Every structure is written in C-alpha cells, then in structure tokens.
Amino acid sequence: MNEKPVYLDYAATTPVDPRVAELVAALFAEDYGNASSNHAIGRRAAALVDEAAERLAALVKCDPERLIWTSGATESDNLAIAGAARYRERRGKHLITMPTEHKAVTDMFRELEREGFEVTWLKPQPDGRLDLAEFEEALRDDTQLVSIMHVNNETGVVQDIGAIGAMCRDRDVLFHVDAAQGLGKLQIDLSALPVDLMSFTAHKLYGPKGIGALYVADRPGCHIEPLLFGGGQQRRIRPGTLPVPMIAAFGLTAAIAKESMHADLEHIAGLAERLWAGISNLPGVSLNGAYYGRFPGIVNVSADDVEGESLLLALEPVCVATGSACNSQSQEPSAVLRALGLSDAQAQSAIRFSIGRPTTVEEVDLAIERYTSAVERLRALAPERAA
Ligand SMILES: Cc1ncc(COP(=O)(O)O)c(C=O)c1O
C-alpha cells in the first residue's frame, strides 16, 4: 500500500522549479568564479550576482544595491534584529515584537533580553492580527526597533505592515519585517512601504534552500552591526565568499515569481476555498486565524477531540504539518496558536495544510476525503469523547 505522497506542506518548503534546478546545475559546473576576483572569471560571477539582485529587487521594488545575501531567512532575521538593536543601543534599549513571530525572530529577541534589552511582546487579537491602537501605546521614546512579520507561517494571517511601518516612521523607530512566507506570493512594494529591514528566503518560493537576502533601507539611522567578520564582502555587513550559483538561482526564482504571482494566487486561493468548503462542515472543525486578510495558501484547522499527531499519521499519504514544521520536533502545543487564545487541546489538534503552485484539484479532494475520514475514525476511537 505504497501510495504516492501528496505534498500539502508548501509553507515548510517547496520543490525547486526545474528551470532553477537546471540553472544551478549549469552554474555549479561552469561558473566557479569568485565574485570578488578582478579577472574575467570573477567579473562574470559578479555580473551574475548583479543580475540576481536586479531580479529580486524588481520583485519587491527596491534598489538592488540595498540587498544583502544571506543563508536564508533565519540569518536575515538574526542579522536584522541583533544588528539594528546593537547599532542603536546607545539611543535606547526598548524593542517590540509579537509571540506569533517565527522562532528565528523570537529566539533572537530572547537572546537580546539576556544581553539587557527590554522587549515588549504584543499578543495578537484572536484573529491573529496586531491591535494597532495597542501597538501605538507600546511605542516609547526609547523604542529603537519593531519586528512584525508579513505572512504568518502557521496561520497565513497577514499583518498591516504599511500601517505599522507608518507609526514607526513617525517616531524614528526602525521597522523589520520577516517576509519569508509572503515573498513572490503577495505584492510587496518597498518603494511605497515604510519598512527599513526585510527578510527573504528562496526555498519557500521554488528556489533552493540555503540562500536568502536582507533588504536594508537607505535612510539615516538605518544601519546594522554585522554578525560575521571576515573578508569585507557586502560592505562588511555580511562577509564571506558569495555562493554565486545559489544567488543566481534566487534571482531566477524571483523573476519567475514576478511573472506568475497573479496566476499562482488565483490558483491557490481557488484550491484553498475548495479545501475549506470540503472540511468546514465537519462538526467541531474551525479555521485558525482570520478568514479574510490572510494568504490563502495556508489553511490551519483544529478539530475538537482529536490529536494532531494521530491525524498526521491517519492522513497519509497526504503530507501536512502540525503546528510549524520548525517546531515539529517538540510535542509542545504551538506558541502561535496558543497566542491566538486556543486551548492546549485545540492547538494540539491543529493541522496546517499549505497549498502551492503545483497543487491540483485531485490532491485537494484527496486531502478532504482523508481528513474527513481520519477525524471521524479518531473520534470514534476516543473514549473520552463528549456525547
Ligand atoms: C516566517 C519564517 N521566517 C523564517 C523562516 C526561516 O527561513 P530559513 O529556512 O530560510 O532560514 C521561515 C521558514 O522556516 C519562516 O516561515
């Protein structure tokens, strides 16, 4: 009974687009140059890096010169948050974020707390969104940095980064946004958004794992201290020999996304609606996070009286996540769902379906069928089930 896996875990990672895989293979074989070398082979490598920066910059409408290459969104988040907080330390040590951020953000803030910074952790409203009035009240004279994500990786909830950024600008507070999940899926226009620092990664967008970027705005007071020290590449903000094939792959990933974003979103939204319509009439099943104002590709659902890990097994061959993939080693209920006000049991029953560009109607229909029968079966087995 070896059924073919059905992948509905695109928020964890995505398959590499064949065009990108082909490019990487060719570059690894032929373009071995060091982008810092001042000779023909080095200059060709540097040109590939420049082209990639232009492609990513075109997707998010920023100056390509303002992009720093990193190893992924974890590093971009760490670099932005620690770098900005430490750079502005003498002006003040107050920082603001939310407990619903990715661990690459929350764990960095915990580290800064150990270093003596003071962090205000703003709880979301039950729909996952930040209460803007509460946010405004939390801003203080000594606040230096705010970090609020674009699309939440567990629920798909989208924060109003335009409004949050405007409040930060009014008070000369730096604003960092983790855009790992939103890049190339929802419109991001850095020429209009009041954002100072934005984290990206390629592997959520049909690019390879291990390559990311950080946007750093060209504004007075917007500087970051490096985390790494070495050869002085990337204006000393992130030294190290550039992984040219990976960077070029990220560039192509961005160029493809720019072309297909609208079609992708339409496709994904249609399938998400079908999925939710197919499972929402099961009794005791609820959607976690706002229904409107979210990226539709992430559908996070809880079911009364069932346990997520058992559901995960019962759903096979449908591959989904319980909580966040990054937390899946732990049996703790998801901190993100707990912050939305879910009980431990509700959070533990949560399943995250995430839909991508390659997802088909047949795959969604199979997921609906398996989820329905798994919930019914597990409930019939559970002795403690309330009548
Ligand atoms: C919102 C968010 N931030 C950061 C990360 C970490 O990204 P990476 O795997 O590129 O380090 C992820 C993915 O796991 C994510 O979903």
CSV table of C-alpha atoms and ligand atoms in Angstrom, one decimal:
chain,number,residue,atom,x,y,z
A,1,MET,CA,0.0,0.0,0.0
A,2,ASN,CA,2.6,2.5,-1.1
A,3,GLU,CA,0.5,5.4,-2.2
A,4,LYS,CA,2.2,8.3,-3.9
A,5,PRO,CA,2.8,11.1,-1.4
A,6,VAL,CA,0.5,14.2,-1.9
A,7,TYR,CA,2.5,17.2,-0.8
A,8,LEU,CA,0.5,19.9,1.0
A,9,ASP,CA,3.3,21.4,3.1
A,10,TYR,CA,4.5,24.2,0.9
A,11,ALA,CA,4.9,26.6,3.9
A,12,ALA,CA,7.6,24.3,5.2
A,13,THR,CA,9.5,24.3,1.9
A,14,THR,CA,8.8,23.9,-1.9
A,15,PRO,CA,10.3,21.8,-4.7
A,16,VAL,CA,12.8,23.7,-6.7
A,17,ASP,CA,11.4,24.9,-10.1
A,18,PRO,CA,13.0,22.7,-12.8
A,19,ARG,CA,14.2,25.9,-14.6
A,20,VAL,CA,16.0,27.0,-11.4
A,21,ALA,CA,17.5,23.5,-10.8
A,22,GLU,CA,18.8,23.4,-14.4
A,23,LEU,CA,20.5,26.8,-13.9
A,24,VAL,CA,22.1,25.8,-10.6
A,25,ALA,CA,23.5,22.6,-12.1
A,26,ALA,CA,24.9,24.5,-15.1
A,27,LEU,CA,26.4,27.2,-12.9
A,28,PHE,CA,28.0,24.8,-10.4
A,29,ALA,CA,29.6,23.1,-13.4
A,30,GLU,CA,30.8,26.2,-15.2
A,31,ASP,CA,30.7,29.4,-13.2
A,32,TYR,CA,33.1,28.7,-10.4
A,33,GLY,CA,34.4,32.3,-10.2
A,34,ASN,CA,34.8,34.3,-7.0
A,35,ALA,CA,32.7,37.4,-7.4
A,36,SER,CA,35.4,39.5,-5.6
A,37,SER,CA,38.2,38.5,-8.1
A,38,ASN,CA,39.2,41.1,-10.6
A,39,HIS,CA,39.6,39.0,-13.7
A,40,ALA,CA,37.3,37.7,-16.4
A,41,ILE,CA,36.0,34.7,-14.5
A,42,GLY,CA,35.5,36.8,-11.3
A,43,ARG,CA,33.8,39.6,-13.3
A,44,ARG,CA,31.4,37.1,-14.8
A,45,ALA,CA,30.5,35.8,-11.3
A,46,ALA,CA,30.0,39.4,-10.1
A,47,ALA,CA,27.7,40.1,-13.1
A,48,LEU,CA,25.6,37.0,-12.2
A,49,VAL,CA,25.2,38.4,-8.7
A,50,ASP,CA,24.3,41.8,-10.0
A,51,GLU,CA,21.7,40.3,-12.3
A,52,ALA,CA,20.2,38.3,-9.4
A,53,ALA,CA,20.0,41.4,-7.2
A,54,GLU,CA,18.2,43.2,-10.0
A,55,ARG,CA,15.7,40.4,-10.4
A,56,LEU,CA,14.9,40.2,-6.7
A,57,ALA,CA,14.8,44.0,-6.4
A,58,ALA,CA,12.3,44.1,-9.3
A,59,LEU,CA,10.0,41.7,-7.5
A,60,VAL,CA,9.9,43.8,-4.3
A,61,LYS,CA,10.5,47.2,-6.0
A,62,CYS,CA,13.7,48.2,-4.2
A,63,ASP,CA,17.2,49.4,-5.1
A,64,PRO,CA,19.2,46.3,-5.9
A,65,GLU,CA,22.2,47.9,-4.0
A,66,ARG,CA,20.2,47.6,-0.8
A,67,LEU,CA,20.1,43.8,-0.8
A,68,ILE,CA,22.5,41.7,1.3
A,69,TRP,CA,22.8,38.0,0.5
A,70,THR,CA,22.5,35.6,3.4
A,71,SER,CA,22.0,31.9,4.0
A,72,GLY,CA,18.2,32.2,4.5
A,73,ALA,CA,15.5,33.9,6.5
A,74,THR,CA,16.9,32.7,9.8
A,75,GLU,CA,20.1,34.5,9.2
A,76,SER,CA,18.4,37.6,7.7
A,77,ASP,CA,16.1,37.8,10.8
A,78,ASN,CA,19.0,37.4,13.2
A,79,LEU,CA,21.2,39.9,11.4
A,80,ALA,CA,18.4,42.5,11.1
A,81,ILE,CA,17.3,42.3,14.7
A,82,ALA,CA,20.6,41.9,16.5
A,83,GLY,CA,22.3,44.2,14.0
A,84,ALA,CA,19.8,47.0,14.4
A,85,ALA,CA,19.3,46.7,18.2
A,86,ARG,CA,23.1,46.7,18.8
A,87,TYR,CA,23.7,49.6,16.4
A,88,ARG,CA,21.1,51.8,18.1
A,89,GLU,CA,21.8,50.6,21.6
A,90,ARG,CA,23.1,53.9,22.8
A,91,ARG,CA,19.9,55.6,21.9
A,92,GLY,CA,17.7,53.2,23.8
A,93,LYS,CA,17.2,49.6,24.6
A,94,HIS,CA,13.4,49.0,24.1
A,95,LEU,CA,12.2,46.7,21.3
A,96,ILE,CA,8.8,45.4,20.2
A,97,THR,CA,7.7,42.2,18.6
A,98,MET,CA,4.9,39.5,18.9
A,99,PRO,CA,4.9,36.0,20.3
A,100,THR,CA,3.5,34.8,17.0
A,101,GLU,CA,6.7,35.5,15.1
A,102,HIS,CA,8.9,32.7,13.7
A,103,LYS,CA,11.5,31.3,16.1
A,104,ALA,CA,14.2,33.0,14.1
A,105,VAL,CA,12.8,36.2,15.4
A,106,THR,CA,11.5,35.3,18.9
A,107,ASP,CA,14.7,33.4,19.8
A,108,MET,CA,16.8,36.4,18.7
A,109,PHE,CA,14.8,38.7,20.9
A,110,ARG,CA,15.2,36.3,23.8
A,111,GLU,CA,18.9,36.5,23.3
A,112,LEU,CA,18.8,40.3,23.3
A,113,GLU,CA,16.8,40.2,26.5
A,114,ARG,CA,19.7,38.2,28.0
A,115,GLU,CA,22.0,41.0,26.8
A,116,GLY,CA,20.0,43.6,28.7
A,117,PHE,CA,17.5,44.8,26.1
A,118,GLU,CA,13.8,45.2,27.1
A,119,VAL,CA,11.3,43.6,24.8
A,120,THR,CA,7.6,44.2,24.7
A,121,TRP,CA,5.8,41.1,23.4
A,122,LEU,CA,2.4,42.2,22.0
A,123,LYS,CA,-0.2,39.5,21.9
A,124,PRO,CA,-2.3,39.3,18.7
A,125,GLN,CA,-6.1,39.6,18.7
A,126,PRO,CA,-7.9,36.3,18.4
A,127,ASP,CA,-7.8,36.5,14.6
A,128,GLY,CA,-4.0,36.7,14.7
A,129,ARG,CA,-3.7,40.4,13.8
A,130,LEU,CA,-1.9,43.1,15.8
A,131,ASP,CA,-4.1,45.6,17.6
A,132,LEU,CA,-2.8,48.8,16.1
A,133,ALA,CA,-4.0,51.0,19.0
A,134,GLU,CA,-2.3,48.7,21.4
A,135,PHE,CA,0.8,48.9,19.3
A,136,GLU,CA,0.8,52.7,19.2
A,137,GLU,CA,0.6,52.7,23.0
A,138,ALA,CA,3.5,50.3,23.3
A,139,LEU,CA,5.9,52.7,21.4
A,140,ARG,CA,8.1,54.7,23.7
A,141,ASP,CA,10.7,57.3,23.5
A,142,ASP,CA,13.4,54.7,23.9
A,143,THR,CA,12.0,52.2,21.4
A,144,GLN,CA,14.5,51.5,18.7
A,145,LEU,CA,13.3,48.5,16.7
A,146,VAL,CA,10.0,46.8,15.9
A,147,SER,CA,9.8,43.4,14.2
A,148,ILE,CA,6.4,42.2,12.9
A,149,MET,CA,6.1,39.6,10.1
A,150,HIS,CA,4.2,39.9,6.9
A,151,VAL,CA,2.5,36.4,6.4
A,152,ASN,CA,2.4,34.1,9.4
A,153,ASN,CA,3.9,30.7,8.6
A,154,GLU,CA,1.4,28.8,10.7
A,155,THR,CA,-1.8,30.6,10.0
A,156,GLY,CA,-1.3,32.6,6.9
A,157,VAL,CA,-2.5,35.8,8.7
A,158,VAL,CA,-1.2,39.0,7.1
A,159,GLN,CA,-0.2,41.9,9.2
A,160,ASP,CA,-0.8,45.5,8.1
A,161,ILE,CA,2.8,46.3,7.7
A,162,GLY,CA,2.0,49.6,5.9
A,163,ALA,CA,0.2,51.0,9.0
A,164,ILE,CA,2.7,49.6,11.5
A,165,GLY,CA,5.6,51.0,9.5
A,166,ALA,CA,4.0,54.4,9.3
A,167,MET,CA,3.7,54.6,13.1
A,168,CYS,CA,7.4,53.5,13.3
A,169,ARG,CA,8.5,56.2,10.8
A,170,ASP,CA,6.6,58.9,12.8
A,171,ARG,CA,8.8,58.1,15.8
A,172,ASP,CA,12.1,57.3,14.0
A,173,VAL,CA,11.8,53.6,15.1
A,174,LEU,CA,13.4,51.0,12.8
A,175,PHE,CA,10.9,48.5,11.4
A,176,HIS,CA,11.9,45.0,10.4
A,177,VAL,CA,9.6,42.6,8.5
A,178,ASP,CA,10.1,38.9,8.1
A,179,ALA,CA,8.7,38.3,4.6
A,180,ALA,CA,9.8,34.7,4.2
A,181,GLN,CA,6.3,33.4,3.5
A,182,GLY,CA,4.9,36.4,1.6
A,183,LEU,CA,7.8,36.9,-1.0
A,184,GLY,CA,6.5,36.4,-4.5
A,185,LYS,CA,3.1,35.3,-3.3
A,186,LEU,CA,1.6,38.6,-2.2
A,187,GLN,CA,2.5,42.0,-3.6
A,188,ILE,CA,5.4,43.7,-1.7
A,189,ASP,CA,6.3,47.2,-2.8
A,190,LEU,CA,9.3,48.5,-0.9
A,191,SER,CA,9.2,51.8,-2.9
A,192,ALA,CA,5.9,52.6,-1.1
A,193,LEU,CA,6.1,50.6,2.2
A,194,PRO,CA,7.7,52.3,5.3
A,195,VAL,CA,9.9,49.3,6.0
A,196,ASP,CA,13.6,49.5,6.9
A,197,LEU,CA,14.6,45.9,7.0
A,198,MET,CA,13.0,42.9,5.3
A,199,SER,CA,14.0,39.2,5.4
A,200,PHE,CA,13.6,36.9,2.4
A,201,THR,CA,14.4,33.3,1.6
A,202,ALA,CA,14.3,31.4,-1.7
A,203,HIS,CA,13.1,27.9,-0.6
A,204,LYS,CA,9.5,28.9,0.1
A,205,LEU,CA,9.3,30.2,-3.5
A,206,TYR,CA,10.5,27.2,-5.5
A,207,GLY,CA,14.1,28.2,-5.1
A,208,PRO,CA,16.9,26.3,-3.3
A,209,LYS,CA,17.4,26.0,0.5
A,210,GLY,CA,20.3,27.9,1.9
A,211,ILE,CA,20.0,31.2,0.2
A,212,GLY,CA,18.2,34.3,1.5
A,213,ALA,CA,18.5,38.1,1.5
A,214,LEU,CA,18.1,41.0,3.7
A,215,TYR,CA,16.9,44.4,2.5
A,216,VAL,CA,18.4,47.4,4.4
A,217,ALA,CA,16.8,50.7,3.5
A,218,ASP,CA,18.9,53.7,2.6
A,219,ARG,CA,17.9,56.0,5.4
A,220,PRO,CA,19.7,57.9,8.1
A,221,GLY,CA,19.9,55.9,11.2
A,222,CYS,CA,19.1,52.6,9.4
A,223,HIS,CA,22.3,50.7,9.9
A,224,ILE,CA,23.1,47.3,11.3
A,225,GLU,CA,26.1,45.8,13.0
A,226,PRO,CA,27.4,42.6,11.4
A,227,LEU,CA,27.1,39.1,12.9
A,228,LEU,CA,30.1,37.8,10.9
A,229,PHE,CA,33.5,39.2,10.4
A,230,GLY,CA,35.9,38.4,7.6
A,231,GLY,CA,36.8,39.4,4.0
A,232,GLY,CA,34.8,42.6,3.9
A,233,GLN,CA,32.3,41.5,1.2
A,234,GLN,CA,28.8,43.1,1.0
A,235,ARG,CA,30.0,46.3,2.6
A,236,ARG,CA,31.2,44.3,5.7
A,237,ILE,CA,27.6,43.8,6.7
A,238,ARG,CA,27.8,40.1,5.7
A,239,PRO,CA,31.2,39.0,4.7
A,240,GLY,CA,32.1,35.6,3.1
A,241,THR,CA,32.6,34.4,-0.5
A,242,LEU,CA,29.3,34.7,-2.3
A,243,PRO,CA,27.6,31.4,-3.3
A,244,VAL,CA,27.1,32.6,-6.9
A,245,PRO,CA,25.0,29.7,-8.3
A,246,MET,CA,22.7,29.9,-5.3
A,247,ILE,CA,22.3,33.7,-5.6
A,248,ALA,CA,21.7,33.4,-9.4
A,249,ALA,CA,19.1,30.7,-8.5
A,250,PHE,CA,17.3,33.1,-6.1
A,251,GLY,CA,17.3,35.7,-8.9
A,252,LEU,CA,15.7,33.4,-11.4
A,253,THR,CA,13.2,32.2,-8.7
A,254,ALA,CA,12.2,35.9,-8.1
A,255,ALA,CA,11.9,36.5,-11.9
A,256,ILE,CA,9.6,33.5,-12.3
A,257,ALA,CA,7.5,34.6,-9.3
A,258,LYS,CA,7.1,38.1,-10.7
A,259,GLU,CA,5.6,36.6,-13.8
A,260,SER,CA,3.4,34.0,-12.2
A,261,MET,CA,2.4,35.7,-8.9
A,262,HIS,CA,-1.1,36.7,-10.0
A,263,ALA,CA,-1.9,33.3,-11.7
A,264,ASP,CA,-0.4,31.5,-8.7
A,265,LEU,CA,-2.5,33.4,-6.2
A,266,GLU,CA,-5.7,32.8,-8.1
A,267,HIS,CA,-4.9,29.1,-8.4
A,268,ILE,CA,-4.0,28.8,-4.7
A,269,ALA,CA,-7.0,30.8,-3.5
A,270,GLY,CA,-9.4,28.7,-5.5
A,271,LEU,CA,-7.9,25.4,-4.1
A,272,ALA,CA,-7.9,26.8,-0.6
A,273,GLU,CA,-11.6,27.7,-0.9
A,274,ARG,CA,-12.3,24.2,-2.1
A,275,LEU,CA,-10.4,22.7,0.7
A,276,TRP,CA,-12.1,24.7,3.4
A,277,ALA,CA,-15.5,24.2,1.8
A,278,GLY,CA,-14.8,20.5,1.9
A,279,ILE,CA,-13.9,20.2,5.5
A,280,SER,CA,-15.6,23.1,7.3
A,281,ASN,CA,-19.0,21.4,7.6
A,282,LEU,CA,-17.5,18.6,9.7
A,283,PRO,CA,-18.7,19.3,13.2
A,284,GLY,CA,-16.2,20.8,15.6
A,285,VAL,CA,-13.7,21.9,12.9
A,286,SER,CA,-12.5,25.5,12.9
A,287,LEU,CA,-10.1,27.7,11.0
A,288,ASN,CA,-7.3,29.2,13.0
A,289,GLY,CA,-6.6,32.8,12.3
A,290,ALA,CA,-8.6,35.4,10.3
A,291,TYR,CA,-10.6,34.1,7.3
A,292,TYR,CA,-10.1,37.4,5.4
A,293,GLY,CA,-6.8,39.2,5.3
A,294,ARG,CA,-4.7,36.2,5.1
A,295,PHE,CA,-2.5,34.4,2.5
A,296,PRO,CA,-4.9,31.7,1.3
A,297,GLY,CA,-2.2,29.1,0.7
A,298,ILE,CA,-2.0,28.3,4.4
A,299,VAL,CA,-5.1,26.7,5.9
A,300,ASN,CA,-4.7,25.8,9.6
A,301,VAL,CA,-7.6,23.9,11.1
A,302,SER,CA,-8.4,22.5,14.5
A,303,ALA,CA,-10.8,19.6,15.2
A,304,ASP,CA,-12.4,19.0,18.6
A,305,ASP,CA,-11.5,15.7,20.3
A,306,VAL,CA,-8.7,14.7,18.0
A,307,GLU,CA,-5.0,14.9,18.4
A,308,GLY,CA,-2.8,16.4,15.6
A,309,GLU,CA,0.0,13.8,15.6
A,310,SER,CA,-2.6,10.9,15.3
A,311,LEU,CA,-4.3,12.9,12.5
A,312,LEU,CA,-1.0,13.4,10.7
A,313,LEU,CA,-0.4,9.6,10.6
A,314,ALA,CA,-4.0,8.9,9.6
A,315,LEU,CA,-3.8,11.5,6.8
A,316,GLU,CA,-1.0,9.7,4.9
A,317,PRO,CA,-0.1,9.8,2.0
A,318,VAL,CA,-1.2,13.4,2.4
A,319,CYS,CA,1.9,15.3,3.8
A,320,VAL,CA,0.9,18.2,6.0
A,321,ALA,CA,2.2,19.8,9.2
A,322,THR,CA,1.1,20.0,12.8
A,323,GLY,CA,1.9,23.4,14.1
A,324,SER,CA,5.0,24.8,12.4
A,325,ALA,CA,7.5,22.5,10.7
A,326,CYS,CA,10.2,24.3,12.5
A,327,ASN,CA,8.7,23.2,15.8
A,328,SER,CA,7.7,19.7,14.8
A,329,GLN,CA,10.4,18.1,16.9
A,330,SER,CA,8.7,19.3,20.0
A,331,GLN,CA,5.4,18.0,21.3
A,332,GLU,CA,4.6,21.4,22.9
A,333,PRO,CA,1.4,22.9,21.5
A,334,SER,CA,2.2,25.7,19.0
A,335,ALA,CA,3.0,29.0,20.7
A,336,VAL,CA,1.4,30.8,17.8
A,337,LEU,CA,-1.9,29.1,18.2
A,338,ARG,CA,-1.8,29.4,22.0
A,339,ALA,CA,-1.3,33.2,21.5
A,340,LEU,CA,-4.5,33.3,19.4
A,341,GLY,CA,-6.3,32.0,22.5
A,342,LEU,CA,-6.6,28.3,21.6
A,343,SER,CA,-6.6,25.8,24.4
A,344,ASP,CA,-3.7,23.3,24.5
A,345,ALA,CA,-6.1,20.6,23.2
A,346,GLN,CA,-7.3,22.8,20.3
A,347,ALA,CA,-3.7,23.8,19.5
A,348,GLN,CA,-2.6,20.2,19.6
A,349,SER,CA,-5.3,19.1,17.2
A,350,ALA,CA,-4.2,21.7,14.6
A,351,ILE,CA,-3.2,20.7,11.1
A,352,ARG,CA,-1.6,23.1,8.7
A,353,PHE,CA,-2.4,22.4,5.0
A,354,SER,CA,-0.3,24.6,2.7
A,355,ILE,CA,-1.0,24.8,-1.0
A,356,GLY,CA,1.4,25.7,-3.7
A,357,ARG,CA,1.8,26.3,-7.4
A,358,PRO,CA,1.9,22.6,-8.4
A,359,THR,CA,-1.1,21.6,-6.2
A,360,THR,CA,-4.0,20.0,-8.2
A,361,VAL,CA,-7.8,19.7,-7.6
A,362,GLU,CA,-7.3,15.9,-7.2
A,363,GLU,CA,-4.8,16.4,-4.4
A,364,VAL,CA,-7.1,18.8,-2.6
A,365,ASP,CA,-10.0,16.4,-3.0
A,366,LEU,CA,-7.9,13.5,-1.6
A,367,ALA,CA,-7.0,15.7,1.4
A,368,ILE,CA,-10.6,16.5,2.0
A,369,GLU,CA,-11.6,12.8,1.9
A,370,ARG,CA,-8.7,11.7,4.1
A,371,TYR,CA,-9.2,14.4,6.6
A,372,THR,CA,-12.9,13.7,6.9
A,373,SER,CA,-12.5,10.0,7.4
A,374,ALA,CA,-9.5,10.4,9.8
A,375,VAL,CA,-11.4,12.9,12.0
A,376,GLU,CA,-14.4,10.6,12.1
A,377,ARG,CA,-12.4,7.5,12.8
A,378,LEU,CA,-10.2,9.1,15.5
A,379,ARG,CA,-13.3,10.5,17.3
A,380,ALA,CA,-15.0,7.1,17.2
A,381,LEU,CA,-11.9,5.6,18.9
A,382,ALA,CA,-11.5,8.3,21.5
A,383,PRO,CA,-13.1,7.0,24.7
A,384,GLU,CA,-13.3,10.4,26.4
A,385,ARG,CA,-15.2,12.0,23.6
A,386,ALA,CA,-18.1,14.1,24.9
A,387,ALA,CA,-21.5,12.9,23.8
B,1,LIG,C1,8.2,33.2,8.6
B,1,LIG,C2,9.5,32.5,8.5
B,1,LIG,N1,10.6,33.1,8.9
B,1,LIG,C3,11.8,32.5,8.9
B,1,LIG,C4,11.9,31.2,8.4
B,1,LIG,C5,13.3,30.5,8.3
B,1,LIG,O1,13.7,30.6,7.0
B,1,LIG,P1,15.0,29.7,6.5
B,1,LIG,O2,14.6,28.3,6.5
B,1,LIG,O3,15.3,30.3,5.2
B,1,LIG,O4,16.1,30.0,7.5
B,1,LIG,C6,10.8,30.5,8.0
B,1,LIG,C7,10.8,29.1,7.5
B,1,LIG,O5,11.0,28.2,8.1
B,1,LIG,C8,9.5,31.2,8.0
B,1,LIG,O6,8.4,30.6,7.7
